[in-house]
Short mmCIF file of C-alpha atoms in Angstrom, two decimals:
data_model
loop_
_atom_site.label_atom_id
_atom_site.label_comp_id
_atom_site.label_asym_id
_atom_site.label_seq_id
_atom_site.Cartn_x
_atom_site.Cartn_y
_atom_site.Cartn_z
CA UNK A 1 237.86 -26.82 -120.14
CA UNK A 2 237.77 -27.89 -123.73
CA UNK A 3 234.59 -29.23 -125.28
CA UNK A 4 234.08 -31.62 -128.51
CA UNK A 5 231.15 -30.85 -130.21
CA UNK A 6 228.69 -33.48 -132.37
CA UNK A 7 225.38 -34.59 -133.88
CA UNK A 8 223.99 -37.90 -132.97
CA UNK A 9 220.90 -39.31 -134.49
CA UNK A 10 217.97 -40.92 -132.04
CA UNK A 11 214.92 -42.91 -133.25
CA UNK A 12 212.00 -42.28 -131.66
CA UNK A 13 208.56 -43.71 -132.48
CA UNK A 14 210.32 -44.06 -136.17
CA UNK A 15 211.22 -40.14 -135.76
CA UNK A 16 214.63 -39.51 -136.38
CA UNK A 17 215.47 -36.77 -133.72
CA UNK A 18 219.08 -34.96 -134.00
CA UNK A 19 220.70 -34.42 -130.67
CA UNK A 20 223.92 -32.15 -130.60
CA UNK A 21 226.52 -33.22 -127.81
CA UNK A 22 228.69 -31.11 -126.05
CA UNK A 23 231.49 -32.46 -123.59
CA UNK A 24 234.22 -32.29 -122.14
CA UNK A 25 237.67 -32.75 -124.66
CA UNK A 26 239.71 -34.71 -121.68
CA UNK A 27 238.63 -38.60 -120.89
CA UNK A 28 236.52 -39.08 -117.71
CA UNK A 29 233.42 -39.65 -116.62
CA UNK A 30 231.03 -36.58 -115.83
CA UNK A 31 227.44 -36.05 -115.38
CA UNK A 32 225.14 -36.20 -118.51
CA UNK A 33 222.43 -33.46 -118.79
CA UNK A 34 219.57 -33.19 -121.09
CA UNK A 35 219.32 -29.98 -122.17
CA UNK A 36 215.95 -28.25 -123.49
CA UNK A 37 215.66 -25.33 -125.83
CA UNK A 38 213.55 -23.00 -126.03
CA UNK A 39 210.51 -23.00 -128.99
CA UNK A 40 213.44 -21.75 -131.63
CA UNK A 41 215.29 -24.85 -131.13
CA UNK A 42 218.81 -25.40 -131.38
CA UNK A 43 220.11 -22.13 -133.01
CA UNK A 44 223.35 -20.51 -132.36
CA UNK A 45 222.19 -19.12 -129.24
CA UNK A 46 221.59 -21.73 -127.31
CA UNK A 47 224.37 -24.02 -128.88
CA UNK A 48 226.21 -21.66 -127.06
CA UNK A 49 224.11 -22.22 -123.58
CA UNK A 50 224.75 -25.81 -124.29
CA UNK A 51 228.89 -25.48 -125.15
CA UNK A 52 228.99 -23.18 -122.61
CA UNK A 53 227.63 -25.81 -119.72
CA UNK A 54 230.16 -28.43 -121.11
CA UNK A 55 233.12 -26.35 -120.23
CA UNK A 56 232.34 -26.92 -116.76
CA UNK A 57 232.93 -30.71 -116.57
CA UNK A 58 229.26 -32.24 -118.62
CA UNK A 59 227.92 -34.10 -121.05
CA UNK A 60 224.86 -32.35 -122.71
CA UNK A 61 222.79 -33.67 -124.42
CA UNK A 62 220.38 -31.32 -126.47
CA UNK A 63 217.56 -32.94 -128.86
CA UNK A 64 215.20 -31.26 -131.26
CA UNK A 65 212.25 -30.66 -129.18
CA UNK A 66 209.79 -30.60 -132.40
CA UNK A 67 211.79 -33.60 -134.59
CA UNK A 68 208.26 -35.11 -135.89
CA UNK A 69 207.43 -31.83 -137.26
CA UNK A 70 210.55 -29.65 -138.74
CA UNK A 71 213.03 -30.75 -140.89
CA UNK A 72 216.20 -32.26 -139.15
CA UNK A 73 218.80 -29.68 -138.15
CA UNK A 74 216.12 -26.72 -138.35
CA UNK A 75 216.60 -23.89 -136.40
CA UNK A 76 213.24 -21.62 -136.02
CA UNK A 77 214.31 -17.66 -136.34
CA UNK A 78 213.97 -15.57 -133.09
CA UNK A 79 211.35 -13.59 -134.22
CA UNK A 80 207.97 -12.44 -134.65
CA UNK A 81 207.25 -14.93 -137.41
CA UNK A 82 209.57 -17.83 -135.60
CA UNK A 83 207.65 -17.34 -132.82
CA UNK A 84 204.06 -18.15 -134.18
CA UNK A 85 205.90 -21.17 -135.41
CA UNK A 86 207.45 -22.32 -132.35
CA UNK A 87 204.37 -22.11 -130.48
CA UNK A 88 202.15 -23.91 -133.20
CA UNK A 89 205.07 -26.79 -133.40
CA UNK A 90 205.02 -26.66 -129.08
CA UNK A 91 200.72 -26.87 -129.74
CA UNK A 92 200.72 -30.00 -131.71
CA UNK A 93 203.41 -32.19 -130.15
CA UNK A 94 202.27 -34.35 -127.79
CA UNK A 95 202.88 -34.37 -123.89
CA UNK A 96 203.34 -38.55 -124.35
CA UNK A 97 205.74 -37.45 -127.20
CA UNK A 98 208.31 -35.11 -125.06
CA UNK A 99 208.11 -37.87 -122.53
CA UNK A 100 209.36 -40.60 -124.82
CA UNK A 101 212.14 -37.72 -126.24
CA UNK A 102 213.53 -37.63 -122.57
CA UNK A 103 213.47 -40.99 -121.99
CA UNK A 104 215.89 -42.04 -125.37
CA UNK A 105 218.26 -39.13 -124.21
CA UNK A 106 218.82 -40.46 -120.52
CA UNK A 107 219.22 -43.47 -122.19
CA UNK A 108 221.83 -42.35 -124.37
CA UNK A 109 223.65 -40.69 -121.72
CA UNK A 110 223.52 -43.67 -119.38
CA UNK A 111 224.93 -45.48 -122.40
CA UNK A 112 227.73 -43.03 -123.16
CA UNK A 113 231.32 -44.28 -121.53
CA UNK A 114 232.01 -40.90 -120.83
CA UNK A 115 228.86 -40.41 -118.83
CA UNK A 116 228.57 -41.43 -115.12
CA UNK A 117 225.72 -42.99 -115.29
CA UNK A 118 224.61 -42.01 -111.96
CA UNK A 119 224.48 -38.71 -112.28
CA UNK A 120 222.09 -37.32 -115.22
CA UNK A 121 220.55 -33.64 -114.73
CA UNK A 122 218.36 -31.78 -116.75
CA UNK A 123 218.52 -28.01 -117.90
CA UNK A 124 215.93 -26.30 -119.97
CA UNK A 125 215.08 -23.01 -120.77
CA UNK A 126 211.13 -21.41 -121.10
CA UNK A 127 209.17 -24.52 -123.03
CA UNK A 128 212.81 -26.06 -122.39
CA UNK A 129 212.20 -25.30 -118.67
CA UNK A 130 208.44 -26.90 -118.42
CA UNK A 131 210.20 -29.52 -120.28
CA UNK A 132 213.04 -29.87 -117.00
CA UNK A 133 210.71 -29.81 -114.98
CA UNK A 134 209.01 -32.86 -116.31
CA UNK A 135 212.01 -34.55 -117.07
CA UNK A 136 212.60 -34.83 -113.02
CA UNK A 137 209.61 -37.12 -113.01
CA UNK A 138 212.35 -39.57 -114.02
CA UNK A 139 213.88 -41.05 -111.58
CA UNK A 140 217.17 -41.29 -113.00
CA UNK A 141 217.48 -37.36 -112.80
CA UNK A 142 219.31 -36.22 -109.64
CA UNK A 143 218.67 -32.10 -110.38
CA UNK A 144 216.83 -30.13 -112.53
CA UNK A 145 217.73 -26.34 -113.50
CA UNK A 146 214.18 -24.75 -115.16
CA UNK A 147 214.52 -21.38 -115.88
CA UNK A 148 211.70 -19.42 -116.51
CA UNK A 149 209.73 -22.70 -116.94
CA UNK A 150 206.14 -21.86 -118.83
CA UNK A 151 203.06 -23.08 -118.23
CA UNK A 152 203.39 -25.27 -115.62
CA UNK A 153 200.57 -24.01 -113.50
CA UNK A 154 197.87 -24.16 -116.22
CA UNK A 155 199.22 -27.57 -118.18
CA UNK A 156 200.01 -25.60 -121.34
CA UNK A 157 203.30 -27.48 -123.02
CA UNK A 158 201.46 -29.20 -126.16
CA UNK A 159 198.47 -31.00 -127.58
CA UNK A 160 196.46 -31.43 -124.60
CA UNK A 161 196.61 -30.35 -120.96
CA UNK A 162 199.84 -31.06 -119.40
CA UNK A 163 199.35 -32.85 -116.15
CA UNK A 164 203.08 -31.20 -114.97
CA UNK A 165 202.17 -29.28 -111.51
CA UNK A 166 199.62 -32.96 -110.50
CA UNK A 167 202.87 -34.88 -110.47
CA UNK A 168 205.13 -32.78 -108.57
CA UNK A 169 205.01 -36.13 -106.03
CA UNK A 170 207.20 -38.33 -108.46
CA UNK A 171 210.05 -36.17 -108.15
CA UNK A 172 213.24 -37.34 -105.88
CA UNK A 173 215.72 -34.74 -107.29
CA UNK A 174 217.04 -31.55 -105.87
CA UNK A 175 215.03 -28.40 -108.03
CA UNK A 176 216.88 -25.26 -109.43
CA UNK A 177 214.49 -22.75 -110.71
CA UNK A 178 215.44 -19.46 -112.04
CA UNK A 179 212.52 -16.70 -113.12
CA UNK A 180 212.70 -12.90 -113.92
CA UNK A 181 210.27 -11.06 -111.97
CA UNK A 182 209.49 -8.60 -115.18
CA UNK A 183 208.26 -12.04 -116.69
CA UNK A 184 204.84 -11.41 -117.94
CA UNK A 185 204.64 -15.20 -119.04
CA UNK A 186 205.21 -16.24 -115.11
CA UNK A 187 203.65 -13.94 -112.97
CA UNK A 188 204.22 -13.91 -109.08
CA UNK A 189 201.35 -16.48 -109.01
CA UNK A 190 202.13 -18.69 -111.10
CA UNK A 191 205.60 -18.83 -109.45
CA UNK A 192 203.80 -18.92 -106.21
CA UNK A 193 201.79 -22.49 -107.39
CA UNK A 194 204.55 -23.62 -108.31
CA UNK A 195 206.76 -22.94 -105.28
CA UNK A 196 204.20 -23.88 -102.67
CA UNK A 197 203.79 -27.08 -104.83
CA UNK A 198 207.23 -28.22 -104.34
CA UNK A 199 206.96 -26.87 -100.49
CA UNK A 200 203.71 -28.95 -99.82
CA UNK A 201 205.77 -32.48 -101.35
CA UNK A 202 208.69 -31.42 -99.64
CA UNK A 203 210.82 -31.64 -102.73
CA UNK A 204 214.34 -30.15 -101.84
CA UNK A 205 214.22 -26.71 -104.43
CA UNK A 206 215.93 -23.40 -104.72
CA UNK A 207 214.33 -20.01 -106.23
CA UNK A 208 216.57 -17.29 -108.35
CA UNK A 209 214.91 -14.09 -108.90
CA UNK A 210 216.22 -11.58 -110.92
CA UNK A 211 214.59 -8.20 -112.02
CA UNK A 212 214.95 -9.48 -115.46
CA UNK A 213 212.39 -10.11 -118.66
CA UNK A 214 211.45 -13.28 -120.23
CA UNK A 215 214.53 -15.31 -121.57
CA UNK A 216 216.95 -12.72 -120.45
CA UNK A 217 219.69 -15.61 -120.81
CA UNK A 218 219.52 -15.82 -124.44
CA UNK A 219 222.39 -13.75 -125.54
CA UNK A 220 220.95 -12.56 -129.20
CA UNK A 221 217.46 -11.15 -127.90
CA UNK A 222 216.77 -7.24 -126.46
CA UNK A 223 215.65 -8.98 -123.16
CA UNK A 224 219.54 -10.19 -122.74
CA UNK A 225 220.62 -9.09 -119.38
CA UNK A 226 224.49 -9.99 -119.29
CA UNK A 227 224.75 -9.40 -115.73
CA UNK A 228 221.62 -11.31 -114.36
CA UNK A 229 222.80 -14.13 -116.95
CA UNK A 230 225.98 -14.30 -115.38
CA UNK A 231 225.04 -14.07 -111.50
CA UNK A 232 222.57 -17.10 -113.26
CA UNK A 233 225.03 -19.33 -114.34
CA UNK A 234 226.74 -18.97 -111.59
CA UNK A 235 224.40 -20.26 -109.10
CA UNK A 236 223.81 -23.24 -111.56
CA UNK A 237 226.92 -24.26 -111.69
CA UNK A 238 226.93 -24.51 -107.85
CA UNK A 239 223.99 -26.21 -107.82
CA UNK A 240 224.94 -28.81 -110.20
CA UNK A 241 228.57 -29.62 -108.08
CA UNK A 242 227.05 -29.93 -105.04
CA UNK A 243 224.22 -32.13 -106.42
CA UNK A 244 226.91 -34.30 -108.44
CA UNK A 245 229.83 -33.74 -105.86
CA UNK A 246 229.97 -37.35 -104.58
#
């Protein structure tokens, strides 16, 4: 379907944090997801992740992850350089400060008249993933897609230790996680802790595995696998209708 695309401005903790907002172009009510980046942000790539997920009947939802430290509207460059910056932005936010980020965007969602307020999801992609994965602490979030989540295992998301894979209790929603098994940043073990994790809470989840690299969804990278990608999306878009189907 058609999607209308904007920027909407959030205050957090006197940060202004940009959010771009994908959805659908006909009146309804649909879900509301909050969508995660990766450490680049939101640059043409995964705008496209994001427009792309509309189409299919949502509202996304997709903030700045490091608003108190770029400039508004920056997208970090994919490479070697962007990357030191990314993870030195992901290194001094704090956990408390991601929290409060995905709190003001269910918020927004549940406030939107387009949104069903009932049904908010989360999507996120390597830090973006870790990110999902906390977000289904909340207990407004019904499923969570993390794909390739980092650093779950070992708490590394920001300034401190993360306290992600100790809280795996609080969550009520149905899990989606999606990993590459040529991933050197999540190795069979740490896909193992987390796995077992959700097994020992009994936390309804679903694995993907695909002989693919790190972020082999992101469409402007040498890791892009088009066909893994697509089998990808395709199982997430099944997951989210049956999660939201009633």
């Amino acid at each position: 379907m058609q999607i209308t695309k904007r920027n909407i401005e959030l205050r957090v903790d006197d940060s202004l944090m940009r959010v771009y907002v994908a959805a659908p172009k006909a009146a309804g009510s649909y879900p509301g997801i909050v969508f995660y980046s990766d450490i680049y942000q939101l640059g043409d790539a995964m705008i496209r992740l994001a427009n792309y997920l509309a189409g299919y009947g949502y509202v996304v939802a997709a903030p700045e992850i490091f608003h108190r430290l770029e400039p508004i509207g920056l997208a970090i460059e994919p490479n070697d350089l962007g990357r030191m910056r990314g993870n030195d932005d992901a290194r001094r936010t704090a956990i408390a400060d991601y929290d409060a980020d995905c709190r003001a965007v269910i918020e927004f969602l549940q406030a939107e008249s387009s949104v069903s307020s009932e049904k908010i999801g989360t999507l996120g992609f390597c830090i973006g993933g870790h990110l999902a994965f906390r977000a289904a602490f909340m207990k407004e979030i019904k499923a969570a897609v993390c794909c390739y989540p980092t650093g779950i295992p070992i708490g590394k998301l920001g300034l401190g230790v993360a306290d992600t894979i100790d809280r795996v209790s609080e969550i009520t929603g149905q899990m989606l996680l999606v990993f590459g098994t040529l991933d050197p940043h999540i190795g069979e073990d740490d896909r193992q802790t987390i796995v077992k994790s959700l097994e020992n809470l009994n936390v309804t989840y679903k694995v993907l595995l695909y002989e693919a690299e790190h972020t082999f969804m992101r469409d402007d990278g040498y890791r892009y696998d088009s066909a893994a990608s697509t089998s990808a999306w395709m199982e997430i878009v099944a997951f989210l209708e049956g999660v939201f189907a009633n």
